[in-house]
Coordinates of C-alpha atoms in Angstrom, one line a residue:
M1 CA 16.0 22.4 -35.6
P2 CA 15.6 20.2 -38.7
K3 CA 12.3 20.6 -40.5
Q4 CA 11.2 17.0 -39.9
A5 CA 11.8 17.3 -36.1
R6 CA 9.9 20.6 -36.0
T7 CA 7.0 19.2 -38.0
L8 CA 6.8 16.1 -35.8
H9 CA 7.1 18.2 -32.6
Q10 CA 4.2 20.4 -33.8
A11 CA 2.2 17.3 -34.7
M12 CA 2.3 15.9 -31.2
P13 CA -0.6 17.9 -29.7
I14 CA -2.7 17.2 -32.8
V15 CA -2.1 13.5 -32.7
A16 CA -2.6 13.5 -29.0
A17 CA -5.9 15.2 -29.3
A18 CA -7.0 12.7 -32.0
L19 CA -5.9 9.8 -29.9
G20 CA -7.8 11.3 -27.0
R21 CA -11.0 11.5 -29.0
K22 CA -10.5 7.9 -30.1
F23 CA -10.1 6.6 -26.5
G24 CA -12.6 9.1 -25.0
V25 CA -10.0 10.9 -22.9
Q26 CA -8.4 14.3 -22.8
V27 CA -4.7 14.4 -23.7
T28 CA -2.5 17.2 -22.5
V29 CA 1.2 17.9 -23.3
G30 CA 3.1 19.6 -20.5
G31 CA 5.0 19.1 -17.3
D32 CA 7.7 16.6 -16.6
D33 CA 5.8 13.3 -16.1
A34 CA 3.6 11.0 -18.1
Q35 CA 0.5 9.8 -16.3
T36 CA -3.1 8.9 -16.7
D37 CA -6.1 8.5 -14.5
G38 CA -8.1 6.8 -17.3
K39 CA -9.9 10.1 -18.1
T40 CA -6.9 12.3 -18.9
I41 CA -3.5 11.4 -20.3
Q42 CA -0.6 13.8 -19.7
V43 CA 2.6 13.4 -21.6
P44 CA 5.7 15.5 -20.8
A45 CA 6.7 18.5 -22.9
L46 CA 10.0 17.4 -24.3
S47 CA 12.4 19.5 -26.3
P48 CA 11.9 19.4 -30.1
D49 CA 15.2 17.6 -30.4
S50 CA 14.6 15.0 -33.1
R51 CA 16.2 12.3 -30.9
L52 CA 13.4 12.7 -28.4
I53 CA 10.5 12.2 -30.9
P54 CA 10.3 8.4 -30.3
V55 CA 10.4 9.1 -26.6
A56 CA 7.4 11.4 -26.8
W57 CA 5.5 8.8 -28.9
G58 CA 6.5 6.1 -26.4
Y59 CA 5.1 8.1 -23.4
L60 CA 1.9 8.5 -25.3
A61 CA 1.7 4.8 -26.2
H62 CA 2.3 3.8 -22.6
E63 CA -0.4 6.0 -21.2
A64 CA -2.8 5.0 -24.0
A65 CA -2.1 1.4 -23.1
H66 CA -3.2 2.1 -19.5
V67 CA -6.4 3.7 -20.8
R68 CA -7.0 0.6 -23.0
Y69 CA -6.0 -2.2 -20.7
T70 CA -6.0 -1.0 -17.0
D71 CA -9.0 -1.5 -14.8
F72 CA -8.6 1.7 -12.8
A73 CA -11.1 0.7 -10.1
V74 CA -9.0 -2.5 -9.3
Y75 CA -5.8 -0.5 -9.7
A76 CA -6.9 2.2 -7.2
N77 CA -8.1 -0.4 -4.7
G78 CA -4.7 -2.1 -4.7
I79 CA -2.9 1.2 -4.2
A80 CA -5.4 2.4 -1.5
N81 CA -3.9 0.0 1.1
G82 CA -1.1 2.6 1.7
D83 CA 1.8 0.2 1.5
P84 CA 4.4 1.8 -0.8
L85 CA 6.0 -1.5 -1.8
H86 CA 2.7 -3.0 -2.7
G87 CA 1.9 0.1 -4.8
S88 CA 5.3 0.0 -6.5
L89 CA 5.1 -3.7 -7.3
Q90 CA 1.6 -3.3 -8.6
N91 CA 2.6 -0.5 -10.9
I92 CA 5.6 -2.3 -12.2
L93 CA 3.6 -5.5 -13.0
E94 CA 0.8 -3.5 -14.6
D95 CA 3.3 -1.6 -16.8
I96 CA 4.8 -4.8 -18.0
R97 CA 1.3 -6.3 -18.6
I98 CA -0.1 -3.3 -20.6
E99 CA 3.1 -2.8 -22.7
R100 CA 3.1 -6.5 -23.6
A101 CA -0.6 -6.3 -24.5
L102 CA -0.1 -3.2 -26.6
A103 CA 2.7 -4.8 -28.6
G104 CA 0.3 -7.5 -30.0
P105 CA -2.0 -5.3 -32.0
Y106 CA 0.6 -2.4 -32.3
P107 CA 4.1 -4.0 -32.7
G108 CA 5.6 -0.7 -33.7
T109 CA 5.1 0.6 -30.2
R110 CA 7.9 -1.7 -28.9
E111 CA 10.4 0.6 -30.4
T112 CA 9.0 3.8 -28.9
L113 CA 8.4 2.2 -25.5
Q114 CA 12.0 1.0 -25.5
A115 CA 13.1 4.6 -26.4
V116 CA 11.4 5.8 -23.2
C117 CA 13.4 3.3 -21.2
A118 CA 16.6 4.2 -22.9
H119 CA 15.9 7.9 -22.3
L120 CA 15.1 7.3 -18.6
A121 CA 18.2 5.1 -18.2
A122 CA 20.4 7.8 -19.7
D123 CA 19.0 10.4 -17.4
G124 CA 19.5 8.2 -14.3
G125 CA 15.7 7.6 -13.9
M126 CA 15.8 3.9 -14.6
N127 CA 19.1 2.6 -13.1
A128 CA 19.9 -0.1 -10.6
P129 CA 20.0 1.2 -7.0
P130 CA 23.2 1.4 -5.0
A131 CA 24.3 -1.8 -3.1
D132 CA 23.3 -0.3 0.2
A133 CA 19.7 0.7 -0.9
H134 CA 16.7 -0.5 1.1
P135 CA 15.8 -4.1 0.2
A136 CA 12.3 -3.0 -1.0
R137 CA 14.0 -0.6 -3.4
V138 CA 16.4 -3.3 -4.6
L139 CA 13.5 -5.7 -5.2
A140 CA 11.4 -3.1 -7.1
S141 CA 14.3 -2.0 -9.2
Y142 CA 15.2 -5.5 -10.0
L143 CA 11.7 -6.3 -11.2
L144 CA 11.4 -3.1 -13.2
L145 CA 14.6 -3.6 -15.0
H146 CA 14.7 -7.4 -15.3
L147 CA 11.1 -7.7 -16.5
R148 CA 11.3 -4.9 -19.0
H149 CA 14.5 -6.4 -20.4
R150 CA 13.6 -10.2 -20.3
V151 CA 9.9 -10.1 -20.8
L152 CA 9.5 -7.1 -23.1
G153 CA 12.9 -7.4 -24.8
Y154 CA 14.1 -3.9 -24.1
D155 CA 17.8 -4.2 -24.9
A156 CA 18.5 -0.7 -23.7
L157 CA 18.1 -2.0 -20.2
A158 CA 20.4 -5.0 -20.5
G159 CA 23.3 -3.4 -18.6
E160 CA 21.1 -2.3 -15.7
A161 CA 19.0 -5.5 -15.6

């Protein structure tokens, strides 16, 4: 592994901890998913491959944007109704809202957030569903891909959008 990639990979937990202190949350690195409940941010442990460094920073930026901009009480109330489509649509719209809000004061995050989308698309985690998919899945996927491409300008999703 090149020295720069190793150094940045080793810096991730340090930067994550500093960011956590700034936002008053705990930040952990591990697992396969990025998520937050507003008190803890978890970013996935990615390989130290230098191509994945922007992806790691993008995951961290996305979850930090939730901490900064999401009203978790309102968010939890919306999810609590138990309707999976409602929960999925709420999550998609909230993700677009917070990433757009974050890009104002931190324009550099657009690049790392787009790197996450490109990474997920390459791994099949952010692709258009098959033609025979359930209409709710088609709608959710369309909104996810179209809004990220058109509203946020993530060109990595142009083909799927």
